[in-house]
Amino acid sequence: MENYDVVLDYFVKNDRPLNATAVAEGTGIDKKEVSKIMDKLKKEEKIYSPKRCYWQIKKD
């Protein structure tokens, strides 16, 4: 599975706001890579920020 899919799946499984550090620790992926993936997810509008520096999956 690609890192993008791993990060997206981690957001889906966690029903709470997460920051890049928490995602990196939970997935084992480097924090810089996680930040790049999260930027892509933001642009695709798959995640949103309920509070500063924390992100959560959008529920449709």
Short mmCIF file of C-alpha atoms in Angstrom, two decimals:
data_model
loop_
_atom_site.label_atom_id
_atom_site.label_comp_id
_atom_site.label_asym_id
_atom_site.label_seq_id
_atom_site.Cartn_x
_atom_site.Cartn_y
_atom_site.Cartn_z
CA MET A 1 0.00 0.00 0.00
CA GLU A 2 1.29 3.46 -0.84
CA ASN A 3 2.01 6.00 1.90
CA TYR A 4 -0.90 8.14 0.65
CA ASP A 5 -3.32 5.25 1.20
CA VAL A 6 -1.83 4.46 4.62
CA VAL A 7 -2.27 8.06 5.82
CA LEU A 8 -5.79 8.31 4.42
CA ASP A 9 -6.73 5.00 6.05
CA TYR A 10 -5.30 6.20 9.37
CA PHE A 11 -7.53 9.28 9.23
CA VAL A 12 -10.56 7.11 8.43
CA LYS A 13 -9.90 4.77 11.37
CA ASN A 14 -9.33 7.61 13.87
CA ASP A 15 -12.46 9.59 14.59
CA ARG A 16 -10.63 12.45 16.28
CA PRO A 17 -8.53 15.38 15.09
CA LEU A 18 -4.88 14.47 14.45
CA ASN A 19 -1.72 16.43 13.79
CA ALA A 20 1.15 15.38 11.53
CA THR A 21 3.20 14.08 14.47
CA ALA A 22 0.41 11.77 15.64
CA VAL A 23 -0.11 10.44 12.10
CA ALA A 24 3.64 9.88 11.66
CA GLU A 25 3.87 7.99 14.95
CA GLY A 26 0.77 5.94 14.20
CA THR A 27 1.77 4.96 10.67
CA GLY A 28 5.55 4.77 11.00
CA ILE A 29 5.96 7.14 8.03
CA ASP A 30 8.43 10.05 8.24
CA LYS A 31 6.78 13.28 9.45
CA LYS A 32 7.93 15.27 6.40
CA GLU A 33 6.32 12.69 4.10
CA VAL A 34 3.14 12.76 6.20
CA SER A 35 3.01 16.57 5.92
CA LYS A 36 3.28 16.37 2.12
CA ILE A 37 0.50 13.78 1.98
CA MET A 38 -1.68 15.85 4.31
CA ASP A 39 -1.17 18.89 2.03
CA LYS A 40 -2.40 16.80 -0.87
CA LEU A 41 -5.41 15.58 1.16
CA LYS A 42 -6.22 19.21 2.08
CA LYS A 43 -6.15 20.26 -1.58
CA GLU A 44 -8.39 17.32 -2.46
CA GLU A 45 -10.70 18.42 0.39
CA LYS A 46 -10.63 14.98 2.03
CA ILE A 47 -9.57 16.38 5.40
CA TYR A 48 -10.50 19.58 7.23
CA SER A 49 -9.22 21.47 10.25
CA PRO A 50 -11.61 21.60 13.23
CA LYS A 51 -8.94 23.45 15.23
CA ARG A 52 -5.52 24.91 14.52
CA CYS A 53 -2.84 22.40 13.44
CA TYR A 54 -5.22 19.43 13.73
CA TRP A 55 -6.97 17.66 10.88
CA GLN A 56 -9.83 15.22 10.58
CA ILE A 57 -11.39 13.20 7.75
CA LYS A 58 -14.43 14.73 6.08
CA LYS A 59 -17.57 12.67 6.43
CA ASP A 60 -19.84 12.76 3.40
#
